[in-house]
PDB file of C-alpha atoms in Angstrom:
ATOM      1  CA  MET A   1     -14.206  31.430 -19.543  1.00 74.00           C
ATOM      2  CA  VAL A   2     -17.083  30.635 -16.839  1.00 86.00           C
ATOM      3  CA  VAL A   3     -19.078  33.520 -16.290  1.00 95.00           C
ATOM      4  CA  PRO A   4     -20.151  34.158 -12.507  1.00 97.00           C
ATOM      5  CA  LEU A   5     -22.983  34.118 -10.547  1.00 98.00           C
ATOM      6  CA  VAL A   6     -23.934  37.311  -9.351  1.00 98.00           C
ATOM      7  CA  VAL A   7     -25.661  38.249  -6.077  1.00 97.00           C
ATOM      8  CA  GLY A   8     -26.853  41.855  -5.288  1.00 95.00           C
ATOM      9  CA  VAL A   9     -26.171  43.233  -1.773  1.00 93.00           C
ATOM     10  CA  ASP A  10     -27.305  46.333   0.071  1.00 90.00           C
ATOM     11  CA  GLY A  11     -26.559  45.407   3.578  1.00 87.00           C
ATOM     12  CA  SER A  12     -30.077  44.033   4.363  1.00 88.00           C
ATOM     13  CA  GLU A  13     -30.654  40.782   6.000  1.00 89.00           C
ATOM     14  CA  SER A  14     -32.604  39.710   3.013  1.00 91.00           C
ATOM     15  CA  SER A  15     -29.640  40.255   0.477  1.00 92.00           C
ATOM     16  CA  LEU A  16     -27.316  38.354   3.175  1.00 93.00           C
ATOM     17  CA  GLU A  17     -29.813  35.463   3.172  1.00 94.00           C
ATOM     18  CA  ALA A  18     -29.273  35.648  -0.821  1.00 95.00           C
ATOM     19  CA  VAL A  19     -25.620  35.682  -0.483  1.00 96.00           C
ATOM     20  CA  ASP A  20     -25.723  32.479   1.695  1.00 95.00           C
ATOM     21  CA  TRP A  21     -27.810  30.946  -0.909  1.00 97.00           C
ATOM     22  CA  ALA A  22     -25.604  32.121  -3.795  1.00 97.00           C
ATOM     23  CA  VAL A  23     -22.652  30.427  -2.071  1.00 96.00           C
ATOM     24  CA  ASP A  24     -24.171  27.290  -2.387  1.00 95.00           C
ATOM     25  CA  GLU A  25     -25.572  27.618  -5.798  1.00 97.00           C
ATOM     26  CA  ALA A  26     -21.932  28.669  -6.965  1.00 97.00           C
ATOM     27  CA  ALA A  27     -20.461  25.333  -5.586  1.00 95.00           C
ATOM     28  CA  ARG A  28     -23.102  23.074  -6.846  1.00 95.00           C
ATOM     29  CA  HIS A  29     -22.652  24.738 -10.343  1.00 96.00           C
ATOM     30  CA  ALA A  30     -18.820  25.161  -9.999  1.00 95.00           C
ATOM     31  CA  VAL A  31     -18.854  28.878 -11.065  1.00 97.00           C
ATOM     32  CA  PRO A  32     -17.372  31.560  -9.337  1.00 97.00           C
ATOM     33  CA  LEU A  33     -19.497  34.124  -7.358  1.00 97.00           C
ATOM     34  CA  HIS A  34     -19.399  37.843  -7.693  1.00 97.00           C
ATOM     35  CA  LEU A  35     -20.945  40.289  -5.072  1.00 97.00           C
ATOM     36  CA  LEU A  36     -22.082  43.574  -6.543  1.00 95.00           C
ATOM     37  CA  HIS A  37     -23.150  46.662  -4.559  1.00 93.00           C
ATOM     38  CA  ALA A  38     -24.513  49.619  -6.218  1.00 89.00           C
ATOM     39  CA  ALA A  39     -23.886  52.836  -4.409  1.00 81.00           C
ATOM     40  CA  ALA A  40     -24.519  56.539  -4.834  1.00 74.00           C
ATOM     41  CA  PRO A  41     -21.729  58.720  -5.727  1.00 74.00           C
ATOM     42  CA  GLY A  42     -19.933  59.820  -2.361  1.00 68.00           C
ATOM     43  CA  GLN A  43     -21.681  56.968  -0.303  1.00 73.00           C
ATOM     44  CA  ASP A  44     -18.813  54.807   1.509  1.00 72.00           C
ATOM     45  CA  SER A  45     -19.888  51.090   0.776  1.00 76.00           C
ATOM     46  CA  SER A  46     -16.576  49.456   1.461  1.00 82.00           C
ATOM     47  CA  GLY A  47     -17.517  47.987   4.972  1.00 88.00           C
ATOM     48  CA  LEU A  48     -20.615  47.021   3.467  1.00 90.00           C
ATOM     49  CA  ILE A  49     -18.933  45.026   0.812  1.00 92.00           C
ATOM     50  CA  THR A  50     -16.500  43.813   2.755  1.00 92.00           C
ATOM     51  CA  ALA A  51     -19.043  42.302   5.673  1.00 92.00           C
ATOM     52  CA  ALA A  52     -20.797  40.541   2.978  1.00 93.00           C
ATOM     53  CA  SER A  53     -17.625  39.106   1.346  1.00 93.00           C
ATOM     54  CA  LYS A  54     -16.711  37.670   4.836  1.00 93.00           C
ATOM     55  CA  ARG A  55     -19.749  36.257   5.056  1.00 93.00           C
ATOM     56  CA  ALA A  56     -19.623  34.494   1.710  1.00 94.00           C
ATOM     57  CA  GLY A  57     -16.232  33.429   2.432  1.00 90.00           C
ATOM     58  CA  GLY A  58     -17.244  31.430   5.382  1.00 86.00           C
ATOM     59  CA  GLY A  59     -19.584  29.365   3.200  1.00 78.00           C
ATOM     60  CA  ALA A  60     -18.838  26.715   0.738  1.00 71.00           C
ATOM     61  CA  ALA A  61     -15.215  25.888   0.341  1.00 75.00           C
ATOM     62  CA  GLY A  62     -13.740  26.307  -3.159  1.00 86.00           C
ATOM     63  CA  VAL A  63     -15.835  28.963  -4.420  1.00 94.00           C
ATOM     64  CA  ARG A  64     -14.088  31.719  -6.143  1.00 95.00           C
ATOM     65  CA  LEU A  65     -15.068  35.102  -4.953  1.00 96.00           C
ATOM     66  CA  SER A  66     -14.951  38.579  -6.165  1.00 95.00           C
ATOM     67  CA  SER A  67     -16.827  41.950  -5.274  1.00 95.00           C
ATOM     68  CA  GLU A  68     -17.422  45.041  -6.896  1.00 93.00           C
ATOM     69  CA  VAL A  69     -19.057  48.475  -6.166  1.00 93.00           C
ATOM     70  CA  LEU A  70     -20.674  50.264  -8.916  1.00 91.00           C
ATOM     71  CA  ARG A  71     -21.912  53.845  -8.797  1.00 88.00           C
ATOM     72  CA  ASP A  72     -25.196  53.476 -10.409  1.00 87.00           C
ATOM     73  CA  ASP A  73     -28.733  52.809  -9.675  1.00 89.00           C
ATOM     74  CA  ALA A  74     -28.920  49.135  -8.201  1.00 90.00           C
ATOM     75  CA  ALA A  75     -31.835  47.820 -10.823  1.00 92.00           C
ATOM     76  CA  SER A  76     -29.538  49.108 -13.798  1.00 93.00           C
ATOM     77  CA  ALA A  77     -26.516  47.805 -12.614  1.00 94.00           C
ATOM     78  CA  LEU A  78     -27.738  44.339 -12.153  1.00 94.00           C
ATOM     79  CA  VAL A  79     -29.570  44.158 -15.373  1.00 94.00           C
ATOM     80  CA  ASP A  80     -26.325  45.370 -16.944  1.00 95.00           C
ATOM     81  CA  GLU A  81     -24.134  42.894 -15.224  1.00 95.00           C
ATOM     82  CA  GLY A  82     -26.824  40.080 -16.248  1.00 94.00           C
ATOM     83  CA  HIS A  83     -25.768  40.356 -19.659  1.00 94.00           C
ATOM     84  CA  LYS A  84     -22.490  38.500 -18.823  1.00 94.00           C
ATOM     85  CA  ALA A  85     -23.800  36.370 -15.651  1.00 97.00           C
ATOM     86  CA  PHE A  86     -24.724  32.811 -15.142  1.00 97.00           C
ATOM     87  CA  ALA A  87     -27.771  34.192 -13.275  1.00 98.00           C
ATOM     88  CA  LEU A  88     -28.567  36.768 -10.839  1.00 97.00           C
ATOM     89  CA  VAL A  89     -29.361  36.404  -7.239  1.00 97.00           C
ATOM     90  CA  LEU A  90     -31.265  38.801  -5.362  1.00 95.00           C
ATOM     91  CA  GLY A  91     -32.932  39.052  -1.655  1.00 93.00           C
ATOM     92  CA  SER A  92     -36.815  39.651  -1.614  1.00 87.00           C
ATOM     93  CA  ARG A  93     -36.734  42.699   0.226  1.00 73.00           C
ATOM     94  CA  GLY A  94     -33.834  45.562   0.459  1.00 57.00           C
ATOM     95  CA  LEU A  95     -32.763  47.777   2.974  1.00 55.00           C
ATOM     96  CA  GLY A  96     -35.117  50.503   3.593  1.00 49.00           C
ATOM     97  CA  GLU A  97     -37.759  48.939   2.141  1.00 46.00           C
ATOM     98  CA  LEU A  98     -41.131  49.330   4.036  1.00 42.00           C
ATOM     99  CA  THR A  99     -42.006  46.204   6.315  1.00 42.00           C
ATOM    100  CA  GLY A 100     -45.580  45.509   4.546  1.00 40.00           C
ATOM    101  CA  LEU A 101     -43.971  45.051   0.905  1.00 45.00           C
ATOM    102  CA  LEU A 102     -43.895  41.463  -0.056  1.00 48.00           C
ATOM    103  CA  LEU A 103     -40.937  41.990  -2.474  1.00 62.00           C
ATOM    104  CA  GLY A 104     -38.578  44.806  -3.180  1.00 72.00           C
ATOM    105  CA  SER A 105     -38.678  47.439  -5.791  1.00 84.00           C
ATOM    106  CA  VAL A 106     -35.163  46.360  -7.223  1.00 88.00           C
ATOM    107  CA  SER A 107     -35.615  42.732  -7.105  1.00 88.00           C
ATOM    108  CA  LEU A 108     -39.140  43.287  -8.946  1.00 89.00           C
ATOM    109  CA  ALA A 109     -37.387  45.527 -11.684  1.00 90.00           C
ATOM    110  CA  VAL A 110     -34.326  43.341 -12.182  1.00 93.00           C
ATOM    111  CA  ALA A 111     -36.655  40.083 -12.533  1.00 92.00           C
ATOM    112  CA  ALA A 112     -38.793  42.062 -15.084  1.00 91.00           C
ATOM    113  CA  ARG A 113     -35.733  43.276 -17.273  1.00 91.00           C
ATOM    114  CA  ALA A 114     -32.794  41.201 -17.075  1.00 93.00           C
ATOM    115  CA  ASP A 115     -32.026  38.691 -19.921  1.00 90.00           C
ATOM    116  CA  CYS A 116     -30.528  36.060 -17.763  1.00 94.00           C
ATOM    117  CA  PRO A 117     -31.966  33.874 -14.999  1.00 96.00           C
ATOM    118  CA  VAL A 118     -33.100  36.057 -11.913  1.00 97.00           C
ATOM    119  CA  ILE A 119     -33.628  34.160  -8.467  1.00 97.00           C
ATOM    120  CA  VAL A 120     -35.231  35.876  -5.766  1.00 96.00           C
ATOM    121  CA  VAL A 121     -34.429  34.131  -2.448  1.00 96.00           C
ATOM    122  CA  ARG A 122     -37.532  34.045  -0.205  1.00 93.00           C
ATOM    123  CA  GLY A 123     -39.173  31.753   1.907  1.00 92.00           C
ATOM    124  CA  SER A 124     -38.314  30.077   5.211  1.00 93.00           C
ATOM    125  CA  GLN A 125     -34.961  28.672   6.167  1.00 94.00           C
ATOM    126  CA  GLU A 126     -36.315  25.234   5.492  1.00 95.00           C
ATOM    127  CA  HIS A 127     -37.087  26.232   2.141  1.00 95.00           C
ATOM    128  CA  ARG A 128     -33.850  28.269   1.354  1.00 94.00           C
ATOM    129  CA  ALA A 129     -31.582  25.358   2.516  1.00 94.00           C
ATOM    130  CA  GLY A 130     -32.782  22.871   0.307  1.00 93.00           C
ATOM    131  CA  ARG A 131     -34.191  20.196   2.881  1.00 95.00           C
ATOM    132  CA  PHE A 132     -37.277  19.243   0.678  1.00 97.00           C
ATOM    133  CA  GLY A 133     -35.220  17.481  -1.988  1.00 96.00           C
ATOM    134  CA  ASN A 134     -37.313  18.619  -5.411  1.00 96.00           C
ATOM    135  CA  VAL A 135     -37.233  21.546  -7.813  1.00 98.00           C
ATOM    136  CA  VAL A 136     -40.785  22.730  -9.386  1.00 98.00           C
ATOM    137  CA  VAL A 137     -41.160  23.982 -12.777  1.00 98.00           C
ATOM    138  CA  GLY A 138     -44.071  25.225 -14.273  1.00 97.00           C
ATOM    139  CA  VAL A 139     -44.692  24.216 -18.166  1.00 96.00           C
ATOM    140  CA  GLU A 140     -46.864  26.250 -20.477  1.00 91.00           C
ATOM    141  CA  ASP A 141     -48.375  25.100 -23.872  1.00 88.00           C
ATOM    142  CA  GLY A 142     -45.831  26.421 -26.435  1.00 78.00           C
ATOM    143  CA  GLU A 143     -42.389  27.415 -26.499  1.00 74.00           C
ATOM    144  CA  GLY A 144     -42.253  29.946 -23.472  1.00 75.00           C
ATOM    145  CA  SER A 145     -41.058  27.754 -20.953  1.00 88.00           C
ATOM    146  CA  ASP A 146     -38.434  25.651 -22.879  1.00 92.00           C
ATOM    147  CA  THR A 147     -35.678  27.503 -21.601  1.00 94.00           C
ATOM    148  CA  ALA A 148     -36.942  27.450 -17.886  1.00 96.00           C
ATOM    149  CA  VAL A 149     -37.490  23.573 -18.075  1.00 97.00           C
ATOM    150  CA  GLY A 150     -33.930  23.206 -19.319  1.00 96.00           C
ATOM    151  CA  PHE A 151     -32.817  25.175 -16.118  1.00 97.00           C
ATOM    152  CA  ALA A 152     -34.890  23.336 -13.619  1.00 98.00           C
ATOM    153  CA  PHE A 153     -33.372  20.066 -15.149  1.00 98.00           C
ATOM    154  CA  ARG A 154     -29.855  21.219 -14.711  1.00 98.00           C
ATOM    155  CA  GLU A 155     -30.856  22.501 -11.172  1.00 98.00           C
ATOM    156  CA  ALA A 156     -32.035  19.016 -10.097  1.00 98.00           C
ATOM    157  CA  HIS A 157     -29.301  17.409 -11.400  1.00 98.00           C
ATOM    158  CA  VAL A 158     -26.736  19.410  -9.662  1.00 97.00           C
ATOM    159  CA  ARG A 159     -28.844  19.235  -6.448  1.00 97.00           C
ATOM    160  CA  ARG A 160     -29.381  15.198  -7.068  1.00 97.00           C
ATOM    161  CA  CYS A 161     -33.091  15.773  -6.473  1.00 97.00           C
ATOM    162  CA  GLU A 162     -36.539  15.203  -7.812  1.00 98.00           C
ATOM    163  CA  LEU A 163     -37.895  17.530 -10.633  1.00 98.00           C
ATOM    164  CA  VAL A 164     -41.697  18.123 -10.182  1.00 98.00           C
ATOM    165  CA  ALA A 165     -43.157  19.570 -13.655  1.00 98.00           C
ATOM    166  CA  VAL A 166     -46.719  20.900 -13.390  1.00 98.00           C
ATOM    167  CA  HIS A 167     -48.763  22.064 -16.293  1.00 97.00           C
ATOM    168  CA  ALA A 168     -52.310  23.798 -15.327  1.00 95.00           C
ATOM    169  CA  TRP A 169     -54.713  24.064 -17.958  1.00 92.00           C
ATOM    170  CA  SER A 170     -58.414  25.100 -18.295  1.00 84.00           C
ATOM    171  CA  ALA A 171     -61.300  23.902 -20.716  1.00 73.00           C
ATOM    172  CA  PRO A 172     -62.465  26.329 -22.968  1.00 63.00           C
ATOM    173  CA  LEU A 173     -65.587  28.823 -22.488  1.00 55.00           C
ATOM    174  CA  GLY A 174     -68.781  26.653 -22.996  1.00 53.00           C
ATOM    175  CA  ALA A 175     -67.180  23.265 -22.674  1.00 50.00           C
ATOM    176  CA  LEU A 176     -69.011  22.426 -19.354  1.00 47.00           C
ATOM    177  CA  SER A 177     -72.414  23.823 -20.865  1.00 43.00           C
ATOM    178  CA  GLU A 178     -72.366  22.112 -24.032  1.00 47.00           C
ATOM    179  CA  PRO A 179     -72.206  18.347 -24.747  1.00 46.00           C
ATOM    180  CA  LEU A 180     -68.926  17.544 -26.588  1.00 49.00           C
ATOM    181  CA  PRO A 181     -68.500  14.532 -29.072  1.00 50.00           C
ATOM    182  CA  GLY A 182     -65.005  13.639 -27.692  1.00 52.00           C
ATOM    183  CA  PRO A 183     -62.216  15.729 -25.740  1.00 54.00           C
ATOM    184  CA  TRP A 184     -62.334  19.344 -26.037  1.00 45.00           C
ATOM    185  CA  TYR A 185     -58.948  19.493 -27.429  1.00 50.00           C
ATOM    186  CA  ALA A 186     -59.782  17.518 -30.208  1.00 48.00           C
ATOM    187  CA  LEU A 187     -61.948  20.294 -31.637  1.00 46.00           C
ATOM    188  CA  GLU A 188     -59.164  22.666 -31.723  1.00 50.00           C
ATOM    189  CA  ALA A 189     -56.386  21.735 -34.057  1.00 47.00           C
ATOM    190  CA  HIS A 190     -53.812  24.258 -32.225  1.00 58.00           C
ATOM    191  CA  ARG A 191     -54.382  22.800 -28.756  1.00 73.00           C
ATOM    192  CA  ARG A 192     -52.624  19.428 -27.510  1.00 84.00           C
ATOM    193  CA  PRO A 193     -53.839  17.087 -24.734  1.00 92.00           C
ATOM    194  CA  PRO A 194     -52.759  18.442 -21.287  1.00 93.00           C
ATOM    195  CA  ALA A 195     -50.499  15.444 -20.527  1.00 94.00           C
ATOM    196  CA  GLN A 196     -48.829  15.854 -24.179  1.00 94.00           C
ATOM    197  CA  VAL A 197     -47.988  19.328 -23.489  1.00 94.00           C
ATOM    198  CA  LEU A 198     -45.729  18.106 -20.299  1.00 95.00           C
ATOM    199  CA  ASP A 199     -44.627  14.926 -22.427  1.00 95.00           C
ATOM    200  CA  ASP A 200     -43.487  17.251 -25.198  1.00 95.00           C
ATOM    201  CA  ALA A 201     -41.419  19.689 -22.735  1.00 95.00           C
ATOM    202  CA  LEU A 202     -39.768  17.220 -20.964  1.00 96.00           C
ATOM    203  CA  ARG A 203     -38.863  14.784 -23.934  1.00 95.00           C
ATOM    204  CA  ASN A 204     -35.328  16.093 -24.833  1.00 95.00           C
ATOM    205  CA  PRO A 205     -34.225  17.259 -21.263  1.00 96.00           C
ATOM    206  CA  GLU A 206     -35.063  13.774 -19.897  1.00 97.00           C
ATOM    207  CA  LYS A 207     -32.783  12.462 -22.556  1.00 97.00           C
ATOM    208  CA  GLN A 208     -29.883  14.872 -21.382  1.00 97.00           C
ATOM    209  CA  TYR A 209     -30.433  14.061 -17.659  1.00 97.00           C
ATOM    210  CA  PRO A 210     -31.391  10.385 -17.767  1.00 97.00           C
ATOM    211  CA  GLU A 211     -30.592  10.064 -13.851  1.00 97.00           C
ATOM    212  CA  THR A 212     -33.107  12.764 -12.869  1.00 97.00           C
ATOM    213  CA  ASP A 213     -36.440  11.550 -11.418  1.00 97.00           C
ATOM    214  CA  VAL A 214     -39.240  13.301 -12.633  1.00 98.00           C
ATOM    215  CA  THR A 215     -42.756  13.606 -11.550  1.00 97.00           C
ATOM    216  CA  ARG A 216     -45.576  14.953 -13.890  1.00 97.00           C
ATOM    217  CA  ARG A 217     -48.314  16.696 -12.463  1.00 97.00           C
ATOM    218  CA  VAL A 218     -51.181  17.779 -14.823  1.00 97.00           C
ATOM    219  CA  VAL A 219     -53.834  19.945 -12.947  1.00 95.00           C
ATOM    220  CA  GLU A 220     -57.079  21.780 -14.275  1.00 94.00           C
ATOM    221  CA  GLY A 221     -57.501  24.908 -12.790  1.00 93.00           C
ATOM    222  CA  SER A 222     -55.310  27.800 -11.755  1.00 93.00           C
ATOM    223  CA  ALA A 223     -51.445  27.851 -12.902  1.00 94.00           C
ATOM    224  CA  ARG A 224     -50.696  30.320  -9.987  1.00 93.00           C
ATOM    225  CA  GLN A 225     -52.560  28.088  -7.460  1.00 95.00           C
ATOM    226  CA  ALA A 226     -51.016  24.968  -8.706  1.00 96.00           C
ATOM    227  CA  LEU A 227     -47.465  26.346  -8.728  1.00 97.00           C
ATOM    228  CA  TRP A 228     -48.068  27.840  -5.182  1.00 95.00           C
ATOM    229  CA  GLU A 229     -49.247  24.626  -3.721  1.00 95.00           C
ATOM    230  CA  ALA A 230     -46.333  22.392  -5.349  1.00 97.00           C
ATOM    231  CA  ALA A 231     -43.706  25.101  -4.243  1.00 96.00           C
ATOM    232  CA  ALA A 232     -44.825  24.558  -0.521  1.00 96.00           C
ATOM    233  CA  GLU A 233     -42.678  21.625  -0.532  1.00 95.00           C
ATOM    234  CA  ALA A 234     -40.074  22.814  -2.905  1.00 97.00           C
ATOM    235  CA  ASP A 235     -36.471  24.063  -2.792  1.00 98.00           C
ATOM    236  CA  LEU A 236     -36.889  26.054  -5.770  1.00 98.00           C
ATOM    237  CA  LEU A 237     -39.882  27.120  -8.112  1.00 98.00           C
ATOM    238  CA  VAL A 238     -38.888  27.779 -11.497  1.00 98.00           C
ATOM    239  CA  VAL A 239     -41.027  29.638 -14.161  1.00 96.00           C
ATOM    240  CA  GLY A 240     -40.346  31.002 -17.745  1.00 93.00           C
ATOM    241  CA  ALA A 241     -40.546  34.422 -18.834  1.00 88.00           C
ATOM    242  CA  GLY A 242     -41.382  36.217 -22.407  1.00 72.00           C
ATOM    243  CA  GLU A 243     -38.180  37.366 -24.256  1.00 64.00           C
ATOM    244  CA  ARG A 244     -37.105  40.589 -23.265  1.00 55.00           C
ATOM    245  CA  HIS A 245     -37.485  43.627 -25.303  1.00 53.00           C
ATOM    246  CA  VAL A 246     -35.842  46.895 -25.723  1.00 47.00           C
ATOM    247  CA  ARG A 247     -38.696  48.906 -24.165  1.00 48.00           C
ATOM    248  CA  PRO A 248     -38.927  49.740 -20.641  1.00 44.00           C
ATOM    249  CA  GLY A 249     -41.560  48.129 -18.432  1.00 43.00           C
ATOM    250  CA  LEU A 250     -42.475  45.006 -16.716  1.00 48.00           C
ATOM    251  CA  GLN A 251     -42.709  42.077 -18.818  1.00 63.00           C
ATOM    252  CA  LEU A 252     -43.254  39.393 -15.955  1.00 79.00           C
ATOM    253  CA  GLY A 253     -46.867  38.475 -16.529  1.00 82.00           C
ATOM    254  CA  LEU A 254     -49.330  38.081 -13.909  1.00 87.00           C
ATOM    255  CA  ILE A 255     -48.728  34.667 -12.619  1.00 90.00           C
ATOM    256  CA  ASN A 256     -44.907  35.378 -12.528  1.00 91.00           C
ATOM    257  CA  HIS A 257     -45.816  38.548 -10.360  1.00 88.00           C
ATOM    258  CA  ALA A 258     -47.708  36.858  -7.943  1.00 90.00           C
ATOM    259  CA  LEU A 259     -45.270  34.088  -7.423  1.00 92.00           C
ATOM    260  CA  LEU A 260     -42.713  36.722  -6.817  1.00 92.00           C
ATOM    261  CA  HIS A 261     -44.604  38.068  -4.293  1.00 89.00           C
ATOM    262  CA  HIS A 262     -46.029  35.194  -2.511  1.00 90.00           C
ATOM    263  CA  ALA A 263     -44.164  32.176  -3.214  1.00 93.00           C
ATOM    264  CA  PRO A 264     -43.033  30.046  -0.017  1.00 94.00           C
ATOM    265  CA  CYS A 265     -39.495  29.110  -1.450  1.00 96.00           C
ATOM    266  CA  PRO A 266     -36.946  30.928  -3.816  1.00 97.00           C
ATOM    267  CA  VAL A 267     -38.078  31.543  -7.105  1.00 97.00           C
ATOM    268  CA  ALA A 268     -36.306  31.630 -10.484  1.00 97.00           C
ATOM    269  CA  ILE A 269     -37.338  33.808 -13.453  1.00 96.00           C
ATOM    270  CA  VAL A 270     -35.873  32.294 -16.527  1.00 95.00           C
ATOM    271  CA  PRO A 271     -36.513  34.237 -19.834  1.00 92.00           C
ATOM    272  CA  ILE A 272     -36.414  32.886 -23.158  1.00 85.00           C
ATOM    273  CA  ARG A 273     -32.611  32.930 -24.557  1.00 69.00           C
ATOM    274  CA  ARG A 274     -31.815  32.810 -28.063  1.00 55.00           C
ATOM    275  CA  ARG A 275     -27.986  33.401 -27.389  1.00 45.00           C
ATOM    276  CA  LYS A 276     -25.392  30.468 -26.645  1.00 47.00           C
ATOM    277  CA  PRO A 277     -26.374  28.855 -23.708  1.00 45.00           C
ATOM    278  CA  LEU A 278     -23.966  29.399 -20.646  1.00 45.00           C
ATOM    279  CA  ARG A 279     -21.330  27.028 -19.781  1.00 48.00           C
ATOM    280  CA  GLY A 280     -22.845  24.836 -16.683  1.00 50.00           C
ATOM    281  CA  PRO A 281     -21.882  21.085 -15.545  1.00 51.00           C
ATOM    282  CA  THR A 282     -21.767  18.700 -17.936  1.00 48.00           C
ATOM    283  CA  PRO A 283     -24.560  15.963 -17.340  1.00 54.00           C
ATOM    284  CA  LYS A 284     -23.325  12.348 -17.032  1.00 52.00           C
ATOM    285  CA  ALA A 285     -24.214  10.087 -19.980  1.00 44.00           C
TER     286      ALA A 285
END
């Protein structure tokens, strides 16, 4: 059974933009699209979900569509739905959110708690419509971004576009004030050269998606700034997140938190996943 792409709707313009984006995304991956609205007991939500379904139905042809209204708080309902979702798609601000907020409280809570990829649809129409022809992924030193890299390759593959892999690094404290006999990373057995971090992270996915063009960017400096600059001309920014735990609370990290608030394009938060990968399109040999 193919699991659906789930989009949260609340009647806000931001959530309807997320519906538009999700229709195209479901078509690219050939997965069903499920519209979910969480309503308080006694609240009549039939008109809202009907309008959202009509909007989705007017999008890409061939997408199997379903909808549901749950009597639960929105964040909890979406997180629960994420256990059996291809991904969750959300708007950047919800109905009734203060104008000055950069990211709605529900979107932030779901991005922090869900154990499936969460895409927050933000940015200009140009960014949301996929007109730049590339997907950007942030690569960390270690295994924290492995699942995110795989997700980003799959996105670039189905979009038939370029993948831009960005790794930002900083020299250890004292490297500028004390002369080094060789590269600083040669003095630390657990550190790899920055270029090798990218090569190691991309090696297996490049074999799986050989037709995807990849650009490597090694940047000395702030990861947040490097990713923000790359996202300025991107259709999607993909970043990894730590493995989810039972305890509540934000588990995004400072960089992901900042990108969700300020990135100029849709952002995908992809947690480490230990369970069996979800079914998606099979890459060409």
